[in-house]
Amino acid sequence: MRCSLRLLALLMAMPACGWTQSVQAKPHFVGSASCKRCHEAEYTGWKQTRMANVVRDPKEHPDAVLADFTHADPLVTFDLKDVAFVYGSGWKQRFFTKRGNDYYPEPAQWDVAKKRWLPYHVEKGTDWWVPFYGESNFERPTGPLCDGCHSVNYNIETHAVTEWNVGCEKCHGPGSAHVAKPTRQNIVNPETLDYVRGNDTCIQCHSQGRPLKESFAGKRYDWPVGFLPGERLADYWQLEELKPGVTNFFQYADLTAHKNRMQGNDFVQSTMYHRQMRCFDCHEVHNNDNPRLLLRKGNALCLKCHAPNVQNPAGLRTSVSEHTHHAEGSKGSECVACHMPLIAQTIKDNYVASHTFRFITPTLTEQANIPNPCTSCHKDKTNAWAREELKKWNTVSPWRVTGPTM
């Protein structure tokens, strides 16, 4: 009897040890709409951004179509009625057609700024994945090559997604546990992560690289399959190898990005990154108030940290106009004009900003053919002219603005 009582007492205590305790369900994706109830301001703001509207069905959103389908063009060999998704609205617009359970890019794209049709076809000797796919666009599905970044929870086996576009859980991770019982501990907040993992949240899509695993079910993927916010991206993804002195599809000879979607490749080289700045110290994805999702407009953003202040090691020692040698309020006096030149190609003759924050000198242009901000703006002037002008600047080091590199 005594043994039976001891056994009974032991059995009664077992739940505390986990014997009958139910296994906690692994969080799963629930979609951005689930976040709106508690985070309405953030949700509403995000909903207006390009992040939330990267790909759209033109049948549901006819206003998404920016391209001119009313005039015949030899490049346009498809009809808008055959387009399942319109991709992009900022610099370029591409068109995806569905075949089977995957999507394929049509061979023409719309130049938004210049309002013209251009061919779209990734050529040999460019992206790393090209040799593993056929020549035609219709042998290059967007699933392995694009959709992992343009959706939440893309399933490489079923090709299903929780939602298209860059939804809340793309940055915050699976939200089922948080929706069921909101706490700070059961959702990823990039703000609370260390600067490496915080930046990885953005770099997962804003970088050129390839997965550490060579292939999945025989296919090569151009996005970090399996990565979730809060994890180390380096456990899934390697950035494209940069080679000093080489100019190619990805880079200029000084390792600055030559093409778009390399903001992360640029940023990790920068002093800003090494000082543990995060992408979201400058960008805000929850509202559309400022261009490029910036927290502030123009120089006000940079001066948040670099204001003239002798006590601030990162601050200017002069006024902005004295530092830039351009009139206050002019294009040449914008911080980004010199430190973030538009040199990374996104589509023919259209460029996005460098994110290394290095000043590219006229000498470096002569030596390695890397565009510098002086003659990119003063198109009628020469590199020699720019170098001589910079020598006159006594507010900065002549060795840094006229030499080969910074």
mmCIF file of C-alpha atoms in Angstrom:
data_model
loop_
_atom_site.group_PDB
_atom_site.id
_atom_site.type_symbol
_atom_site.label_atom_id
_atom_site.label_comp_id
_atom_site.label_asym_id
_atom_site.label_seq_id
_atom_site.Cartn_x
_atom_site.Cartn_y
_atom_site.Cartn_z
ATOM 1 C CA MET A 1 0.000 0.000 0.000
ATOM 2 C CA ARG A 2 2.825 2.370 0.898
ATOM 3 C CA CYS A 3 4.461 1.706 -2.503
ATOM 4 C CA SER A 4 1.171 2.371 -4.283
ATOM 5 C CA LEU A 5 0.803 5.720 -2.521
ATOM 6 C CA ARG A 6 4.341 6.677 -3.502
ATOM 7 C CA LEU A 7 3.647 5.725 -7.117
ATOM 8 C CA LEU A 8 0.423 7.747 -7.082
ATOM 9 C CA ALA A 9 2.242 10.785 -5.696
ATOM 10 C CA LEU A 10 4.915 10.418 -8.379
ATOM 11 C CA LEU A 11 2.322 10.227 -11.158
ATOM 12 C CA MET A 12 0.549 13.301 -9.815
ATOM 13 C CA ALA A 13 3.838 15.227 -9.914
ATOM 14 C CA MET A 14 4.700 14.209 -13.472
ATOM 15 C CA PRO A 15 2.975 17.115 -15.297
ATOM 16 C CA ALA A 16 5.402 19.485 -13.609
ATOM 17 C CA CYS A 17 8.206 17.439 -15.158
ATOM 18 C CA GLY A 18 6.578 17.523 -18.556
ATOM 19 C CA TRP A 19 5.128 13.981 -18.752
ATOM 20 C CA THR A 20 1.614 15.115 -19.720
ATOM 21 C CA GLN A 21 2.587 18.640 -20.671
ATOM 22 C CA SER A 22 1.588 19.315 -24.253
ATOM 23 C CA VAL A 23 4.423 20.073 -26.639
ATOM 24 C CA GLN A 24 4.372 23.759 -27.505
ATOM 25 C CA ALA A 25 3.421 24.209 -31.117
ATOM 26 C CA LYS A 26 6.092 25.715 -33.340
ATOM 27 C CA PRO A 27 5.077 29.223 -34.433
ATOM 28 C CA HIS A 28 3.740 29.422 -37.971
ATOM 29 C CA PHE A 29 2.986 32.206 -40.430
ATOM 30 C CA VAL A 30 -0.407 33.880 -40.205
ATOM 31 C CA GLY A 31 -0.199 36.835 -42.631
ATOM 32 C CA SER A 32 0.102 40.584 -42.186
ATOM 33 C CA ALA A 33 -3.632 41.133 -41.739
ATOM 34 C CA SER A 34 -3.321 39.381 -38.371
ATOM 35 C CA CYS A 35 -1.067 42.201 -37.155
ATOM 36 C CA LYS A 36 -3.478 45.025 -37.948
ATOM 37 C CA ARG A 37 -5.674 44.620 -34.860
ATOM 38 C CA CYS A 38 -2.907 45.662 -32.451
ATOM 39 C CA HIS A 39 -0.564 47.545 -34.778
ATOM 40 C CA GLU A 40 -2.989 49.482 -36.940
ATOM 41 C CA ALA A 41 -0.768 52.546 -37.479
ATOM 42 C CA GLU A 42 2.222 50.460 -38.511
ATOM 43 C CA TYR A 43 0.084 48.222 -40.696
ATOM 44 C CA THR A 44 -1.633 51.134 -42.439
ATOM 45 C CA GLY A 45 1.673 52.889 -43.050
ATOM 46 C CA TRP A 46 3.371 49.759 -44.346
ATOM 47 C CA LYS A 47 0.423 49.049 -46.633
ATOM 48 C CA GLN A 48 1.193 52.260 -48.565
ATOM 49 C CA THR A 49 4.848 51.398 -49.191
ATOM 50 C CA ARG A 50 6.447 49.646 -52.139
ATOM 51 C CA MET A 51 7.418 46.865 -49.746
ATOM 52 C CA ALA A 52 3.744 45.943 -49.528
ATOM 53 C CA ASN A 53 3.186 46.366 -53.271
ATOM 54 C CA VAL A 54 6.148 44.758 -55.008
ATOM 55 C CA VAL A 55 4.041 42.273 -56.962
ATOM 56 C CA ARG A 56 0.373 42.796 -57.798
ATOM 57 C CA ASP A 57 -2.221 41.091 -59.910
ATOM 58 C CA PRO A 58 -3.215 43.581 -62.640
ATOM 59 C CA LYS A 59 -6.713 42.108 -62.739
ATOM 60 C CA GLU A 60 -7.200 43.059 -59.083
ATOM 61 C CA HIS A 61 -5.092 46.227 -59.265
ATOM 62 C CA PRO A 62 -5.306 47.712 -62.776
ATOM 63 C CA ASP A 63 -3.732 50.909 -61.399
ATOM 64 C CA ALA A 64 -0.529 48.937 -60.796
ATOM 65 C CA VAL A 65 0.205 48.876 -64.536
ATOM 66 C CA LEU A 66 2.496 51.789 -65.411
ATOM 67 C CA ALA A 67 3.644 50.483 -68.787
ATOM 68 C CA ASP A 68 2.119 51.602 -72.071
ATOM 69 C CA PHE A 69 0.168 48.721 -73.596
ATOM 70 C CA THR A 70 -1.836 51.006 -75.881
ATOM 71 C CA HIS A 71 0.882 51.417 -78.529
ATOM 72 C CA ALA A 72 2.489 48.514 -80.358
ATOM 73 C CA ASP A 73 6.155 47.845 -79.626
ATOM 74 C CA PRO A 74 8.260 45.062 -81.192
ATOM 75 C CA LEU A 75 9.624 44.127 -77.774
ATOM 76 C CA VAL A 76 6.165 43.430 -76.375
ATOM 77 C CA THR A 77 5.257 39.949 -77.544
ATOM 78 C CA PHE A 78 2.645 39.338 -74.858
ATOM 79 C CA ASP A 79 -0.756 40.690 -73.912
ATOM 80 C CA LEU A 80 -1.628 42.269 -70.579
ATOM 81 C CA LYS A 81 -4.432 39.747 -70.142
ATOM 82 C CA ASP A 82 -1.774 37.026 -69.942
ATOM 83 C CA VAL A 83 0.067 38.778 -67.078
ATOM 84 C CA ALA A 84 -0.451 37.188 -63.674
ATOM 85 C CA PHE A 85 1.755 39.596 -61.733
ATOM 86 C CA VAL A 86 3.146 43.061 -62.297
ATOM 87 C CA TYR A 87 6.500 43.448 -60.547
ATOM 88 C CA GLY A 88 7.934 46.825 -59.506
ATOM 89 C CA SER A 89 6.926 50.469 -59.750
ATOM 90 C CA GLY A 90 9.967 52.541 -58.823
ATOM 91 C CA TRP A 91 12.550 52.188 -61.568
ATOM 92 C CA LYS A 92 11.339 49.285 -63.647
ATOM 93 C CA GLN A 93 8.251 47.202 -64.173
ATOM 94 C CA ARG A 94 8.364 43.562 -65.199
ATOM 95 C CA PHE A 95 5.594 41.139 -66.040
ATOM 96 C CA PHE A 96 5.190 37.557 -64.863
ATOM 97 C CA THR A 97 3.123 34.926 -66.633
ATOM 98 C CA LYS A 98 1.946 31.802 -64.841
ATOM 99 C CA ARG A 99 2.644 28.403 -66.351
ATOM 100 C CA GLY A 100 1.790 25.382 -64.247
ATOM 101 C CA ASN A 101 2.511 26.201 -60.614
ATOM 102 C CA ASP A 102 5.287 28.728 -61.308
ATOM 103 C CA TYR A 103 5.741 32.176 -62.810
ATOM 104 C CA TYR A 104 8.030 33.294 -65.623
ATOM 105 C CA PRO A 105 9.207 36.793 -66.640
ATOM 106 C CA GLU A 106 8.184 38.134 -70.014
ATOM 107 C CA PRO A 107 11.115 39.326 -72.198
ATOM 108 C CA ALA A 108 10.238 43.040 -72.049
ATOM 109 C CA GLN A 109 10.313 45.492 -69.152
ATOM 110 C CA TRP A 110 9.083 49.053 -68.724
ATOM 111 C CA ASP A 111 11.524 51.851 -67.856
ATOM 112 C CA VAL A 112 9.410 53.870 -65.418
ATOM 113 C CA ALA A 113 11.520 57.040 -65.448
ATOM 114 C CA LYS A 114 12.016 57.259 -69.199
ATOM 115 C CA LYS A 115 8.659 55.714 -70.140
ATOM 116 C CA ARG A 116 9.986 53.245 -72.684
ATOM 117 C CA TRP A 117 10.134 49.512 -73.310
ATOM 118 C CA LEU A 118 13.458 47.725 -72.895
ATOM 119 C CA PRO A 119 14.381 44.068 -73.367
ATOM 120 C CA TYR A 120 14.623 41.907 -70.268
ATOM 121 C CA HIS A 121 16.936 38.919 -70.390
ATOM 122 C CA VAL A 122 19.754 38.022 -68.001
ATOM 123 C CA GLU A 123 22.776 37.432 -70.221
ATOM 124 C CA LYS A 124 25.551 34.846 -70.010
ATOM 125 C CA GLY A 125 28.491 35.759 -67.814
ATOM 126 C CA THR A 126 26.384 37.877 -65.469
ATOM 127 C CA ASP A 127 24.493 36.336 -62.552
ATOM 128 C CA TRP A 128 25.982 33.172 -61.011
ATOM 129 C CA TRP A 129 22.846 31.073 -61.586
ATOM 130 C CA VAL A 130 22.615 31.608 -65.362
ATOM 131 C CA PRO A 131 24.549 28.435 -66.380
ATOM 132 C CA PHE A 132 22.088 26.279 -64.433
ATOM 133 C CA TYR A 133 19.013 27.431 -66.353
ATOM 134 C CA GLY A 134 17.944 27.511 -69.990
ATOM 135 C CA GLU A 135 18.417 30.411 -72.387
ATOM 136 C CA SER A 136 14.770 31.462 -72.600
ATOM 137 C CA ASN A 137 12.993 33.457 -69.903
ATOM 138 C CA PHE A 138 10.433 30.656 -69.895
ATOM 139 C CA GLU A 139 13.105 28.279 -68.623
ATOM 140 C CA ARG A 140 13.850 30.577 -65.706
ATOM 141 C CA PRO A 141 11.036 30.396 -63.146
ATOM 142 C CA THR A 142 10.687 33.209 -60.638
ATOM 143 C CA GLY A 143 10.193 30.709 -57.793
ATOM 144 C CA PRO A 144 13.857 29.832 -57.279
ATOM 145 C CA LEU A 145 15.190 33.093 -58.715
ATOM 146 C CA CYS A 146 12.929 35.823 -57.301
ATOM 147 C CA ASP A 147 9.915 34.843 -55.236
ATOM 148 C CA GLY A 148 11.635 34.085 -51.944
ATOM 149 C CA CYS A 149 12.204 37.815 -51.507
ATOM 150 C CA HIS A 150 8.906 38.941 -52.984
ATOM 151 C CA SER A 151 6.748 36.913 -50.628
ATOM 152 C CA VAL A 152 6.388 35.616 -47.100
ATOM 153 C CA ASN A 153 7.037 31.922 -46.445
ATOM 154 C CA TYR A 154 7.583 30.711 -50.003
ATOM 155 C CA ASN A 155 7.393 26.906 -49.982
ATOM 156 C CA ILE A 156 9.965 25.492 -52.422
ATOM 157 C CA GLU A 157 8.040 22.200 -52.677
ATOM 158 C CA THR A 158 4.474 23.443 -53.195
ATOM 159 C CA HIS A 159 5.304 26.936 -54.514
ATOM 160 C CA ALA A 160 2.646 28.281 -52.119
ATOM 161 C CA VAL A 161 3.109 31.454 -50.065
ATOM 162 C CA THR A 162 1.512 32.835 -46.932
ATOM 163 C CA GLU A 163 1.261 36.150 -48.787
ATOM 164 C CA TRP A 164 2.898 37.927 -51.683
ATOM 165 C CA ASN A 165 5.047 41.015 -51.080
ATOM 166 C CA VAL A 166 7.269 41.914 -48.139
ATOM 167 C CA GLY A 167 4.804 41.367 -45.317
ATOM 168 C CA CYS A 168 5.223 41.854 -41.571
ATOM 169 C CA GLU A 169 6.528 38.341 -40.960
ATOM 170 C CA LYS A 170 9.310 38.773 -43.529
ATOM 171 C CA CYS A 171 11.031 40.921 -40.908
ATOM 172 C CA HIS A 172 9.397 39.746 -37.679
ATOM 173 C CA GLY A 173 9.225 35.993 -38.267
ATOM 174 C CA PRO A 174 6.280 33.597 -37.847
ATOM 175 C CA GLY A 175 3.615 35.369 -35.815
ATOM 176 C CA SER A 176 1.090 32.738 -34.673
ATOM 177 C CA ALA A 177 2.295 32.617 -31.061
ATOM 178 C CA HIS A 178 2.392 36.397 -30.821
ATOM 179 C CA VAL A 179 -1.093 36.776 -32.272
ATOM 180 C CA ALA A 180 -2.451 34.183 -29.833
ATOM 181 C CA LYS A 181 -0.777 35.774 -26.793
ATOM 182 C CA PRO A 182 1.211 38.952 -27.537
ATOM 183 C CA THR A 183 4.433 39.309 -25.570
ATOM 184 C CA ARG A 184 7.776 40.892 -26.389
ATOM 185 C CA GLN A 185 9.416 37.493 -26.142
ATOM 186 C CA ASN A 186 7.422 35.561 -28.757
ATOM 187 C CA ILE A 187 8.030 37.765 -31.811
ATOM 188 C CA VAL A 188 11.219 38.995 -33.449
ATOM 189 C CA ASN A 189 11.809 42.724 -33.221
ATOM 190 C CA PRO A 190 14.843 43.642 -35.354
ATOM 191 C CA GLU A 191 15.353 46.727 -33.166
ATOM 192 C CA THR A 192 16.300 44.509 -30.228
ATOM 193 C CA LEU A 193 18.710 42.260 -32.154
ATOM 194 C CA ASP A 194 22.456 42.794 -32.256
ATOM 195 C CA TYR A 195 23.529 44.893 -35.233
ATOM 196 C CA VAL A 196 24.605 41.884 -37.318
ATOM 197 C CA ARG A 197 21.337 39.993 -37.019
ATOM 198 C CA GLY A 198 19.334 43.223 -37.144
ATOM 199 C CA ASN A 199 20.922 44.161 -40.470
ATOM 200 C CA ASP A 200 20.581 40.581 -41.698
ATOM 201 C CA THR A 201 16.825 41.144 -41.658
ATOM 202 C CA CYS A 202 17.274 43.554 -44.572
ATOM 203 C CA ILE A 203 20.371 42.027 -46.151
ATOM 204 C CA GLN A 204 18.503 38.742 -46.718
ATOM 205 C CA CYS A 205 16.979 40.394 -49.799
ATOM 206 C CA HIS A 206 19.082 43.493 -50.375
ATOM 207 C CA SER A 207 22.244 41.644 -51.349
ATOM 208 C CA GLN A 208 23.801 39.594 -54.101
ATOM 209 C CA GLY A 209 24.986 36.163 -53.045
ATOM 210 C CA ARG A 210 24.062 32.506 -53.059
ATOM 211 C CA PRO A 211 22.887 29.870 -50.569
ATOM 212 C CA LEU A 212 25.527 27.837 -48.717
ATOM 213 C CA LYS A 213 23.714 24.698 -49.830
ATOM 214 C CA GLU A 214 24.395 24.237 -53.532
ATOM 215 C CA SER A 215 20.928 23.180 -54.587
ATOM 216 C CA PHE A 216 17.505 22.148 -53.312
ATOM 217 C CA ALA A 217 15.803 19.322 -55.213
ATOM 218 C CA GLY A 218 18.219 19.951 -58.060
ATOM 219 C CA LYS A 219 17.460 23.672 -58.376
ATOM 220 C CA ARG A 220 19.655 26.665 -57.608
ATOM 221 C CA TYR A 221 18.041 29.408 -55.550
ATOM 222 C CA ASP A 222 18.988 33.074 -55.665
ATOM 223 C CA TRP A 223 17.699 33.814 -52.172
ATOM 224 C CA PRO A 224 18.477 32.422 -48.674
ATOM 225 C CA VAL A 225 16.192 29.391 -48.446
ATOM 226 C CA GLY A 226 15.202 28.610 -44.855
ATOM 227 C CA PHE A 227 16.409 31.828 -43.234
ATOM 228 C CA LEU A 228 14.185 33.393 -40.580
ATOM 229 C CA PRO A 229 14.560 36.804 -38.918
ATOM 230 C CA GLY A 230 16.596 36.597 -35.729
ATOM 231 C CA GLU A 231 18.947 33.985 -37.143
ATOM 232 C CA ARG A 232 22.428 34.544 -38.555
ATOM 233 C CA LEU A 233 22.144 35.028 -42.294
ATOM 234 C CA ALA A 234 25.719 33.758 -42.704
ATOM 235 C CA ASP A 235 24.451 30.291 -41.716
ATOM 236 C CA TYR A 236 22.343 30.236 -44.897
ATOM 237 C CA TRP A 237 23.837 32.730 -47.322
ATOM 238 C CA GLN A 238 27.201 33.905 -48.564
ATOM 239 C CA LEU A 239 27.593 37.349 -50.081
ATOM 240 C CA GLU A 240 28.983 37.491 -53.583
ATOM 241 C CA GLU A 241 32.778 37.328 -53.447
ATOM 242 C CA LEU A 242 34.281 40.732 -54.172
ATOM 243 C CA LYS A 243 37.632 40.966 -55.920
ATOM 244 C CA PRO A 244 39.830 44.064 -55.512
ATOM 245 C CA GLY A 245 40.805 45.652 -58.800
ATOM 246 C CA VAL A 246 38.134 43.830 -60.817
ATOM 247 C CA THR A 247 35.147 45.391 -62.556
ATOM 248 C CA ASN A 248 32.387 42.952 -63.429
ATOM 249 C CA PHE A 249 28.629 42.449 -63.367
ATOM 250 C CA PHE A 250 28.544 42.827 -59.573
ATOM 251 C CA GLN A 251 31.216 45.353 -58.660
ATOM 252 C CA TYR A 252 33.503 48.195 -59.564
ATOM 253 C CA ALA A 253 37.232 47.810 -58.967
ATOM 254 C CA ASP A 254 37.031 49.494 -55.538
ATOM 255 C CA LEU A 255 34.422 46.876 -54.441
ATOM 256 C CA THR A 256 31.526 49.328 -54.707
ATOM 257 C CA ALA A 257 28.316 47.818 -56.102
ATOM 258 C CA HIS A 258 27.987 47.932 -59.883
ATOM 259 C CA LYS A 259 24.358 46.808 -59.882
ATOM 260 C CA ASN A 260 21.200 47.072 -57.852
ATOM 261 C CA ARG A 261 20.215 44.773 -54.968
ATOM 262 C CA MET A 262 23.701 45.058 -53.488
ATOM 263 C CA GLN A 263 22.950 47.541 -50.724
ATOM 264 C CA GLY A 264 23.966 44.895 -48.191
ATOM 265 C CA ASN A 265 27.213 44.076 -50.017
ATOM 266 C CA ASP A 266 28.067 47.786 -49.939
ATOM 267 C CA PHE A 267 26.917 48.442 -46.400
ATOM 268 C CA VAL A 268 28.944 45.718 -44.670
ATOM 269 C CA GLN A 269 32.105 47.383 -46.038
ATOM 270 C CA SER A 270 31.202 50.748 -44.569
ATOM 271 C CA THR A 271 32.408 52.500 -41.443
ATOM 272 C CA MET A 272 28.732 52.942 -40.553
ATOM 273 C CA TYR A 273 28.251 49.173 -40.365
ATOM 274 C CA HIS A 274 31.421 48.723 -38.317
ATOM 275 C CA ARG A 275 30.108 51.371 -35.926
ATOM 276 C CA GLN A 276 27.071 49.093 -35.536
ATOM 277 C CA MET A 277 24.556 51.206 -37.423
ATOM 278 C CA ARG A 278 21.485 49.368 -38.709
ATOM 279 C CA CYS A 279 19.562 49.815 -41.958
ATOM 280 C CA PHE A 280 16.521 50.935 -39.974
ATOM 281 C CA ASP A 281 18.493 53.733 -38.306
ATOM 282 C CA CYS A 282 17.920 55.481 -41.652
ATOM 283 C CA HIS A 283 14.932 53.666 -43.184
ATOM 284 C CA GLU A 284 11.413 53.205 -41.853
ATOM 285 C CA VAL A 285 9.360 50.499 -43.546
ATOM 286 C CA HIS A 286 6.172 51.294 -41.625
ATOM 287 C CA ASN A 287 5.360 54.552 -43.398
ATOM 288 C CA ASN A 288 5.601 56.153 -46.790
ATOM 289 C CA ASP A 289 6.098 59.748 -45.671
ATOM 290 C CA ASN A 290 9.547 60.239 -47.190
ATOM 291 C CA PRO A 291 11.229 59.069 -50.409
ATOM 292 C CA ARG A 292 13.008 55.697 -50.205
ATOM 293 C CA LEU A 293 11.328 55.030 -46.836
ATOM 294 C CA LEU A 294 13.767 57.376 -45.107
ATOM 295 C CA LEU A 295 13.196 58.519 -41.540
ATOM 296 C CA ARG A 296 13.856 62.141 -42.484
ATOM 297 C CA LYS A 297 14.207 64.103 -45.686
ATOM 298 C CA GLY A 298 17.451 65.278 -47.249
ATOM 299 C CA ASN A 299 20.363 66.325 -45.061
ATOM 300 C CA ALA A 300 18.187 66.244 -41.943
ATOM 301 C CA LEU A 301 18.627 62.476 -41.891
ATOM 302 C CA CYS A 302 22.427 62.596 -41.969
ATOM 303 C CA LEU A 303 22.652 65.538 -39.588
ATOM 304 C CA LYS A 304 20.816 63.501 -36.981
ATOM 305 C CA CYS A 305 24.258 62.010 -36.277
ATOM 306 C CA HIS A 306 26.664 64.251 -38.190
ATOM 307 C CA ALA A 307 25.575 67.698 -37.027
ATOM 308 C CA PRO A 308 28.338 70.302 -36.579
ATOM 309 C CA ASN A 309 29.434 69.699 -33.024
ATOM 310 C CA VAL A 310 32.963 69.620 -31.648
ATOM 311 C CA GLN A 311 31.842 67.170 -28.953
ATOM 312 C CA ASN A 312 30.597 64.681 -31.543
ATOM 313 C CA PRO A 313 33.400 62.609 -33.119
ATOM 314 C CA ALA A 314 31.136 61.943 -36.109
ATOM 315 C CA GLY A 315 29.995 65.545 -36.437
ATOM 316 C CA LEU A 316 31.070 68.109 -39.006
ATOM 317 C CA ARG A 317 33.542 70.764 -37.949
ATOM 318 C CA THR A 318 31.947 73.326 -40.272
ATOM 319 C CA SER A 319 28.554 74.114 -41.706
ATOM 320 C CA VAL A 320 27.223 71.790 -44.396
ATOM 321 C CA SER A 321 27.796 74.313 -47.179
ATOM 322 C CA GLU A 322 31.377 74.923 -46.009
ATOM 323 C CA HIS A 323 31.953 71.184 -45.987
ATOM 324 C CA THR A 324 30.465 70.589 -49.441
ATOM 325 C CA HIS A 325 31.676 73.845 -51.070
ATOM 326 C CA HIS A 326 28.246 74.164 -52.651
ATOM 327 C CA ALA A 327 25.474 76.599 -51.897
ATOM 328 C CA GLU A 328 23.169 75.674 -49.046
ATOM 329 C CA GLY A 329 20.059 73.943 -50.348
ATOM 330 C CA SER A 330 21.609 73.070 -53.703
ATOM 331 C CA LYS A 331 21.856 69.536 -55.074
ATOM 332 C CA GLY A 332 25.629 69.662 -54.673
ATOM 333 C CA SER A 333 25.245 70.405 -50.978
ATOM 334 C CA GLU A 334 23.255 67.243 -50.270
ATOM 335 C CA CYS A 335 25.221 64.714 -48.229
ATOM 336 C CA VAL A 336 24.154 61.882 -50.521
ATOM 337 C CA ALA A 337 25.456 63.674 -53.615
ATOM 338 C CA CYS A 338 29.051 62.924 -52.622
ATOM 339 C CA HIS A 339 28.707 60.008 -50.209
ATOM 340 C CA MET A 340 25.946 58.014 -51.905
ATOM 341 C CA PRO A 341 26.323 58.629 -55.652
ATOM 342 C CA LEU A 342 23.860 57.018 -58.048
ATOM 343 C CA ILE A 343 26.204 54.465 -59.638
ATOM 344 C CA ALA A 344 24.617 51.026 -59.119
ATOM 345 C CA GLN A 345 22.657 50.106 -62.248
ATOM 346 C CA THR A 346 19.090 48.963 -61.774
ATOM 347 C CA ILE A 347 17.992 49.200 -65.419
ATOM 348 C CA LYS A 348 19.650 50.692 -68.481
ATOM 349 C CA ASP A 349 20.756 54.283 -67.735
ATOM 350 C CA ASN A 350 18.984 54.221 -64.354
ATOM 351 C CA TYR A 351 21.021 54.001 -61.178
ATOM 352 C CA VAL A 352 20.533 53.675 -57.433
ATOM 353 C CA ALA A 353 22.688 54.928 -54.571
ATOM 354 C CA SER A 354 25.935 53.418 -53.403
ATOM 355 C CA HIS A 355 25.843 52.355 -49.739
ATOM 356 C CA THR A 356 29.556 52.276 -48.858
ATOM 357 C CA PHE A 357 29.415 56.027 -48.026
ATOM 358 C CA ARG A 358 32.920 56.384 -49.451
ATOM 359 C CA PHE A 359 33.830 59.428 -51.510
ATOM 360 C CA ILE A 360 34.999 58.264 -54.942
ATOM 361 C CA THR A 361 37.804 60.503 -56.148
ATOM 362 C CA PRO A 362 38.485 61.734 -59.703
ATOM 363 C CA THR A 363 41.819 59.902 -59.535
ATOM 364 C CA LEU A 364 40.022 56.636 -58.855
ATOM 365 C CA THR A 365 37.838 57.283 -61.886
ATOM 366 C CA GLU A 366 40.930 57.673 -64.050
ATOM 367 C CA GLN A 367 42.588 54.586 -62.604
ATOM 368 C CA ALA A 368 39.647 52.182 -62.453
ATOM 369 C CA ASN A 369 36.772 53.793 -64.391
ATOM 370 C CA ILE A 370 34.554 54.132 -61.310
ATOM 371 C CA PRO A 371 32.149 57.087 -61.676
ATOM 372 C CA ASN A 372 32.874 59.912 -59.242
ATOM 373 C CA PRO A 373 30.233 62.341 -57.965
ATOM 374 C CA CYS A 374 32.038 65.456 -59.242
ATOM 375 C CA THR A 375 32.027 64.735 -62.966
ATOM 376 C CA SER A 376 28.825 62.702 -62.729
ATOM 377 C CA CYS A 377 27.140 65.989 -61.831
ATOM 378 C CA HIS A 378 29.392 68.388 -63.754
ATOM 379 C CA LYS A 379 29.172 66.395 -66.963
ATOM 380 C CA ASP A 380 30.898 69.070 -69.006
ATOM 381 C CA LYS A 381 34.019 68.970 -66.812
ATOM 382 C CA THR A 382 37.003 66.608 -66.700
ATOM 383 C CA ASN A 383 38.520 64.557 -63.917
ATOM 384 C CA ALA A 384 41.583 66.818 -64.020
ATOM 385 C CA TRP A 385 39.353 69.844 -63.446
ATOM 386 C CA ALA A 386 37.641 68.133 -60.505
ATOM 387 C CA ARG A 387 40.954 67.156 -58.942
ATOM 388 C CA GLU A 388 42.280 70.727 -59.140
ATOM 389 C CA GLU A 389 39.079 72.084 -57.610
ATOM 390 C CA LEU A 390 39.290 69.612 -54.739
ATOM 391 C CA LYS A 391 42.879 70.672 -54.016
ATOM 392 C CA LYS A 392 41.536 74.116 -53.136
ATOM 393 C CA TRP A 393 39.262 72.741 -50.430
ATOM 394 C CA ASN A 394 40.913 73.483 -47.089
ATOM 395 C CA THR A 395 38.181 71.974 -44.903
ATOM 396 C CA VAL A 396 39.044 68.368 -45.821
ATOM 397 C CA SER A 397 42.252 66.419 -46.319
ATOM 398 C CA PRO A 398 43.666 66.818 -49.849
ATOM 399 C CA TRP A 399 45.074 63.293 -49.592
ATOM 400 C CA ARG A 400 41.592 61.879 -49.175
ATOM 401 C CA VAL A 401 39.705 63.831 -51.843
ATOM 402 C CA THR A 402 42.318 63.777 -54.594
ATOM 403 C CA GLY A 403 44.075 60.468 -53.980
ATOM 404 C CA PRO A 404 43.147 57.101 -55.462
ATOM 405 C CA THR A 405 40.757 55.996 -52.749
ATOM 406 C CA MET A 406 39.102 56.785 -49.426
#
